[in-house]
């Protein structure tokens, strides 16, 4: 997919609109966790948070990672702490996948306080 390659691998932000197009498509289709990820790649953490919350409500616990990223990006410390309290085991279980995703978030959102965070947080 264009978004995965250009934004996810090459960190080329000029392709973010394609991420948003895909996010909207899968979100409408009910794949809210997947939509949350692509909203993050498309620089829409607000939409990512909404989609991740829907996914969590449907029992897709792995969407906690995307909700967490969105909350950190939006600077919502209190909500971030609550989410971590409930979903830290899930986020830790993601392990290397979380570390890879975190590295990408650090690149795409350089002004956000991701620098001192790891999956051991």
mmCIF file with all atom_site columns, C-alpha atoms in Angstrom:
data_model
loop_
_atom_site.group_PDB
_atom_site.id
_atom_site.type_symbol
_atom_site.label_atom_id
_atom_site.label_alt_id
_atom_site.label_comp_id
_atom_site.label_asym_id
_atom_site.label_entity_id
_atom_site.label_seq_id
_atom_site.pdbx_PDB_ins_code
_atom_site.Cartn_x
_atom_site.Cartn_y
_atom_site.Cartn_z
_atom_site.occupancy
_atom_site.B_iso_or_equiv
_atom_site.pdbx_formal_charge
_atom_site.auth_seq_id
_atom_site.auth_comp_id
_atom_site.auth_asym_id
_atom_site.auth_atom_id
_atom_site.pdbx_PDB_model_num
ATOM 1   C CA . UNK A 1 1   ? 0.000   0.000  0.000  1.00 0.00 ? 1   UNK A CA 1
ATOM 2   C CA . UNK A 1 2   ? 1.154   3.513  -0.800 1.00 0.00 ? 2   UNK A CA 1
ATOM 3   C CA . UNK A 1 3   ? 0.781   4.781  2.756  1.00 0.00 ? 3   UNK A CA 1
ATOM 4   C CA . UNK A 1 4   ? 2.701   1.929  4.371  1.00 0.00 ? 4   UNK A CA 1
ATOM 5   C CA . UNK A 1 5   ? 5.603   2.258  1.993  1.00 0.00 ? 5   UNK A CA 1
ATOM 6   C CA . UNK A 1 6   ? 5.937   6.016  1.593  1.00 0.00 ? 6   UNK A CA 1
ATOM 7   C CA . UNK A 1 7   ? 4.899   7.192  5.056  1.00 0.00 ? 7   UNK A CA 1
ATOM 8   C CA . UNK A 1 8   ? 5.620   4.118  7.177  1.00 0.00 ? 8   UNK A CA 1
ATOM 9   C CA . UNK A 1 9   ? 8.896   3.057  5.603  1.00 0.00 ? 9   UNK A CA 1
ATOM 10  C CA . UNK A 1 10  ? 10.310  6.146  3.888  1.00 0.00 ? 10  UNK A CA 1
ATOM 11  C CA . UNK A 1 11  ? 8.776   8.705  6.317  1.00 0.00 ? 11  UNK A CA 1
ATOM 12  C CA . UNK A 1 12  ? 7.600   10.783 3.366  1.00 0.00 ? 12  UNK A CA 1
ATOM 13  C CA . UNK A 1 13  ? 4.799   12.921 4.775  1.00 0.00 ? 13  UNK A CA 1
ATOM 14  C CA . UNK A 1 14  ? 3.639   14.076 1.341  1.00 0.00 ? 14  UNK A CA 1
ATOM 15  C CA . UNK A 1 15  ? 1.738   10.768 1.074  1.00 0.00 ? 15  UNK A CA 1
ATOM 16  C CA . UNK A 1 16  ? -0.266  11.305 4.273  1.00 0.00 ? 16  UNK A CA 1
ATOM 17  C CA . UNK A 1 17  ? -3.467  12.097 2.350  1.00 0.00 ? 17  UNK A CA 1
ATOM 18  C CA . UNK A 1 18  ? -3.430  8.528  1.007  1.00 0.00 ? 18  UNK A CA 1
ATOM 19  C CA . UNK A 1 19  ? -3.236  7.307  4.618  1.00 0.00 ? 19  UNK A CA 1
ATOM 20  C CA . UNK A 1 20  ? -6.322  9.333  5.476  1.00 0.00 ? 20  UNK A CA 1
ATOM 21  C CA . UNK A 1 21  ? -8.219  8.026  2.462  1.00 0.00 ? 21  UNK A CA 1
ATOM 22  C CA . UNK A 1 22  ? -7.480  4.455  3.486  1.00 0.00 ? 22  UNK A CA 1
ATOM 23  C CA . UNK A 1 23  ? -8.254  5.145  7.161  1.00 0.00 ? 23  UNK A CA 1
ATOM 24  C CA . UNK A 1 24  ? -11.670 6.529  6.268  1.00 0.00 ? 24  UNK A CA 1
ATOM 25  C CA . UNK A 1 25  ? -12.376 3.564  4.023  1.00 0.00 ? 25  UNK A CA 1
ATOM 26  C CA . UNK A 1 26  ? -11.559 0.902  6.630  1.00 0.00 ? 26  UNK A CA 1
ATOM 27  C CA . UNK A 1 27  ? -13.192 2.902  9.420  1.00 0.00 ? 27  UNK A CA 1
ATOM 28  C CA . UNK A 1 28  ? -16.491 2.957  7.523  1.00 0.00 ? 28  UNK A CA 1
ATOM 29  C CA . UNK A 1 29  ? -16.036 -0.759 6.925  1.00 0.00 ? 29  UNK A CA 1
ATOM 30  C CA . UNK A 1 30  ? -15.761 -1.360 10.688 1.00 0.00 ? 30  UNK A CA 1
ATOM 31  C CA . UNK A 1 31  ? -12.024 -2.055 10.933 1.00 0.00 ? 31  UNK A CA 1
ATOM 32  C CA . UNK A 1 32  ? -11.574 0.606  13.603 1.00 0.00 ? 32  UNK A CA 1
ATOM 33  C CA . UNK A 1 33  ? -8.214  -0.560 14.946 1.00 0.00 ? 33  UNK A CA 1
ATOM 34  C CA . UNK A 1 34  ? -6.708  -0.562 11.464 1.00 0.00 ? 34  UNK A CA 1
ATOM 35  C CA . UNK A 1 35  ? -8.282  2.843  10.816 1.00 0.00 ? 35  UNK A CA 1
ATOM 36  C CA . UNK A 1 36  ? -6.697  4.199  14.001 1.00 0.00 ? 36  UNK A CA 1
ATOM 37  C CA . UNK A 1 37  ? -3.237  3.245  12.759 1.00 0.00 ? 37  UNK A CA 1
ATOM 38  C CA . UNK A 1 38  ? -3.752  4.889  9.378  1.00 0.00 ? 38  UNK A CA 1
ATOM 39  C CA . UNK A 1 39  ? -5.193  8.024  10.972 1.00 0.00 ? 39  UNK A CA 1
ATOM 40  C CA . UNK A 1 40  ? -1.956  8.247  12.973 1.00 0.00 ? 40  UNK A CA 1
ATOM 41  C CA . UNK A 1 41  ? 0.088   7.872  9.793  1.00 0.00 ? 41  UNK A CA 1
ATOM 42  C CA . UNK A 1 42  ? -2.122  10.514 8.192  1.00 0.00 ? 42  UNK A CA 1
ATOM 43  C CA . UNK A 1 43  ? -1.453  13.048 10.961 1.00 0.00 ? 43  UNK A CA 1
ATOM 44  C CA . UNK A 1 44  ? -4.946  12.870 12.462 1.00 0.00 ? 44  UNK A CA 1
ATOM 45  C CA . UNK A 1 45  ? -4.429  11.677 16.048 1.00 0.00 ? 45  UNK A CA 1
ATOM 46  C CA . UNK A 1 46  ? -7.891  12.996 16.974 1.00 0.00 ? 46  UNK A CA 1
ATOM 47  C CA . UNK A 1 47  ? -9.510  10.603 14.487 1.00 0.00 ? 47  UNK A CA 1
ATOM 48  C CA . UNK A 1 48  ? -7.106  7.839  15.520 1.00 0.00 ? 48  UNK A CA 1
ATOM 49  C CA . UNK A 1 49  ? -8.226  8.187  19.119 1.00 0.00 ? 49  UNK A CA 1
ATOM 50  C CA . UNK A 1 50  ? -11.894 8.016  18.156 1.00 0.00 ? 50  UNK A CA 1
ATOM 51  C CA . UNK A 1 51  ? -11.347 4.901  16.025 1.00 0.00 ? 51  UNK A CA 1
ATOM 52  C CA . UNK A 1 52  ? -9.141  3.237  18.653 1.00 0.00 ? 52  UNK A CA 1
ATOM 53  C CA . UNK A 1 53  ? -11.759 3.820  21.339 1.00 0.00 ? 53  UNK A CA 1
ATOM 54  C CA . UNK A 1 54  ? -14.369 2.159  19.114 1.00 0.00 ? 54  UNK A CA 1
ATOM 55  C CA . UNK A 1 55  ? -12.022 -0.781 18.573 1.00 0.00 ? 55  UNK A CA 1
ATOM 56  C CA . UNK A 1 56  ? -11.343 -1.098 22.307 1.00 0.00 ? 56  UNK A CA 1
ATOM 57  C CA . UNK A 1 57  ? -15.090 -1.043 22.923 1.00 0.00 ? 57  UNK A CA 1
ATOM 58  C CA . UNK A 1 58  ? -15.364 -3.974 20.517 1.00 0.00 ? 58  UNK A CA 1
ATOM 59  C CA . UNK A 1 59  ? -12.727 -5.936 22.448 1.00 0.00 ? 59  UNK A CA 1
ATOM 60  C CA . UNK A 1 60  ? -9.775  -5.279 20.143 1.00 0.00 ? 60  UNK A CA 1
ATOM 61  C CA . UNK A 1 61  ? -7.275  -4.720 22.949 1.00 0.00 ? 61  UNK A CA 1
ATOM 62  C CA . UNK A 1 62  ? -4.324  -4.205 20.613 1.00 0.00 ? 62  UNK A CA 1
ATOM 63  C CA . UNK A 1 63  ? -5.898  -0.871 19.640 1.00 0.00 ? 63  UNK A CA 1
ATOM 64  C CA . UNK A 1 64  ? -4.713  0.375  23.050 1.00 0.00 ? 64  UNK A CA 1
ATOM 65  C CA . UNK A 1 65  ? -1.341  1.058  21.416 1.00 0.00 ? 65  UNK A CA 1
ATOM 66  C CA . UNK A 1 66  ? -2.929  3.402  18.874 1.00 0.00 ? 66  UNK A CA 1
ATOM 67  C CA . UNK A 1 67  ? -5.073  5.112  21.503 1.00 0.00 ? 67  UNK A CA 1
ATOM 68  C CA . UNK A 1 68  ? -1.980  5.589  23.639 1.00 0.00 ? 68  UNK A CA 1
ATOM 69  C CA . UNK A 1 69  ? -0.030  7.150  20.758 1.00 0.00 ? 69  UNK A CA 1
ATOM 70  C CA . UNK A 1 70  ? -2.936  9.493  19.980 1.00 0.00 ? 70  UNK A CA 1
ATOM 71  C CA . UNK A 1 71  ? -3.288  10.561 23.611 1.00 0.00 ? 71  UNK A CA 1
ATOM 72  C CA . UNK A 1 72  ? 0.437   11.273 23.923 1.00 0.00 ? 72  UNK A CA 1
ATOM 73  C CA . UNK A 1 73  ? 0.412   13.255 20.663 1.00 0.00 ? 73  UNK A CA 1
ATOM 74  C CA . UNK A 1 74  ? -2.564  15.286 21.838 1.00 0.00 ? 74  UNK A CA 1
ATOM 75  C CA . UNK A 1 75  ? -0.934  15.938 25.225 1.00 0.00 ? 75  UNK A CA 1
ATOM 76  C CA . UNK A 1 76  ? -3.704  14.322 27.266 1.00 0.00 ? 76  UNK A CA 1
ATOM 77  C CA . UNK A 1 77  ? -1.597  13.179 30.217 1.00 0.00 ? 77  UNK A CA 1
ATOM 78  C CA . UNK A 1 78  ? -4.433  12.214 32.556 1.00 0.00 ? 78  UNK A CA 1
ATOM 79  C CA . UNK A 1 79  ? -6.195  10.088 29.937 1.00 0.00 ? 79  UNK A CA 1
ATOM 80  C CA . UNK A 1 80  ? -2.858  8.559  28.934 1.00 0.00 ? 80  UNK A CA 1
ATOM 81  C CA . UNK A 1 81  ? -2.221  7.478  32.523 1.00 0.00 ? 81  UNK A CA 1
ATOM 82  C CA . UNK A 1 82  ? -5.690  5.901  32.787 1.00 0.00 ? 82  UNK A CA 1
ATOM 83  C CA . UNK A 1 83  ? -5.219  4.022  29.539 1.00 0.00 ? 83  UNK A CA 1
ATOM 84  C CA . UNK A 1 84  ? -1.806  2.752  30.654 1.00 0.00 ? 84  UNK A CA 1
ATOM 85  C CA . UNK A 1 85  ? -3.250  1.561  33.948 1.00 0.00 ? 85  UNK A CA 1
ATOM 86  C CA . UNK A 1 86  ? -5.774  -0.618 32.138 1.00 0.00 ? 86  UNK A CA 1
ATOM 87  C CA . UNK A 1 87  ? -3.823  -1.670 29.046 1.00 0.00 ? 87  UNK A CA 1
ATOM 88  C CA . UNK A 1 88  ? -0.121  -1.754 29.977 1.00 0.00 ? 88  UNK A CA 1
ATOM 89  C CA . UNK A 1 89  ? 0.045   -5.587 29.850 1.00 0.00 ? 89  UNK A CA 1
ATOM 90  C CA . UNK A 1 90  ? -1.381  -5.526 26.314 1.00 0.00 ? 90  UNK A CA 1
ATOM 91  C CA . UNK A 1 91  ? 1.033   -2.842 25.172 1.00 0.00 ? 91  UNK A CA 1
ATOM 92  C CA . UNK A 1 92  ? 3.972   -4.715 26.723 1.00 0.00 ? 92  UNK A CA 1
ATOM 93  C CA . UNK A 1 93  ? 2.864   -7.940 25.039 1.00 0.00 ? 93  UNK A CA 1
ATOM 94  C CA . UNK A 1 94  ? 3.124   -6.247 21.633 1.00 0.00 ? 94  UNK A CA 1
ATOM 95  C CA . UNK A 1 95  ? 6.877   -5.995 22.366 1.00 0.00 ? 95  UNK A CA 1
ATOM 96  C CA . UNK A 1 96  ? 8.989   -5.472 19.249 1.00 0.00 ? 96  UNK A CA 1
ATOM 97  C CA . UNK A 1 97  ? 5.983   -4.385 17.225 1.00 0.00 ? 97  UNK A CA 1
ATOM 98  C CA . UNK A 1 98  ? 5.364   -1.596 19.717 1.00 0.00 ? 98  UNK A CA 1
ATOM 99  C CA . UNK A 1 99  ? 9.016   -0.583 19.622 1.00 0.00 ? 99  UNK A CA 1
ATOM 100 C CA . UNK A 1 100 ? 8.907   -0.408 15.802 1.00 0.00 ? 100 UNK A CA 1
ATOM 101 C CA . UNK A 1 101 ? 5.679   1.594  15.865 1.00 0.00 ? 101 UNK A CA 1
ATOM 102 C CA . UNK A 1 102 ? 7.033   3.895  18.568 1.00 0.00 ? 102 UNK A CA 1
ATOM 103 C CA . UNK A 1 103 ? 10.132  4.601  16.492 1.00 0.00 ? 103 UNK A CA 1
ATOM 104 C CA . UNK A 1 104 ? 7.888   5.550  13.575 1.00 0.00 ? 104 UNK A CA 1
ATOM 105 C CA . UNK A 1 105 ? 5.781   7.842  15.800 1.00 0.00 ? 105 UNK A CA 1
ATOM 106 C CA . UNK A 1 106 ? 8.982   9.533  17.020 1.00 0.00 ? 106 UNK A CA 1
ATOM 107 C CA . UNK A 1 107 ? 9.871   10.251 13.393 1.00 0.00 ? 107 UNK A CA 1
ATOM 108 C CA . UNK A 1 108 ? 6.422   11.405 12.284 1.00 0.00 ? 108 UNK A CA 1
ATOM 109 C CA . UNK A 1 109 ? 5.751   13.480 15.413 1.00 0.00 ? 109 UNK A CA 1
ATOM 110 C CA . UNK A 1 110 ? 9.194   14.863 16.363 1.00 0.00 ? 110 UNK A CA 1
ATOM 111 C CA . UNK A 1 111 ? 7.817   17.592 18.632 1.00 0.00 ? 111 UNK A CA 1
ATOM 112 C CA . UNK A 1 112 ? 5.947   15.097 20.841 1.00 0.00 ? 112 UNK A CA 1
ATOM 113 C CA . UNK A 1 113 ? 7.473   13.745 24.045 1.00 0.00 ? 113 UNK A CA 1
ATOM 114 C CA . UNK A 1 114 ? 8.087   10.214 22.798 1.00 0.00 ? 114 UNK A CA 1
ATOM 115 C CA . UNK A 1 115 ? 11.851  10.383 23.270 1.00 0.00 ? 115 UNK A CA 1
ATOM 116 C CA . UNK A 1 116 ? 12.179  8.702  26.684 1.00 0.00 ? 116 UNK A CA 1
ATOM 117 C CA . UNK A 1 117 ? 9.505   6.051  26.161 1.00 0.00 ? 117 UNK A CA 1
ATOM 118 C CA . UNK A 1 118 ? 9.929   2.370  25.459 1.00 0.00 ? 118 UNK A CA 1
ATOM 119 C CA . UNK A 1 119 ? 7.645   -0.656 25.595 1.00 0.00 ? 119 UNK A CA 1
ATOM 120 C CA . UNK A 1 120 ? 8.962   -1.160 29.132 1.00 0.00 ? 120 UNK A CA 1
ATOM 121 C CA . UNK A 1 121 ? 7.210   2.047  30.225 1.00 0.00 ? 121 UNK A CA 1
#
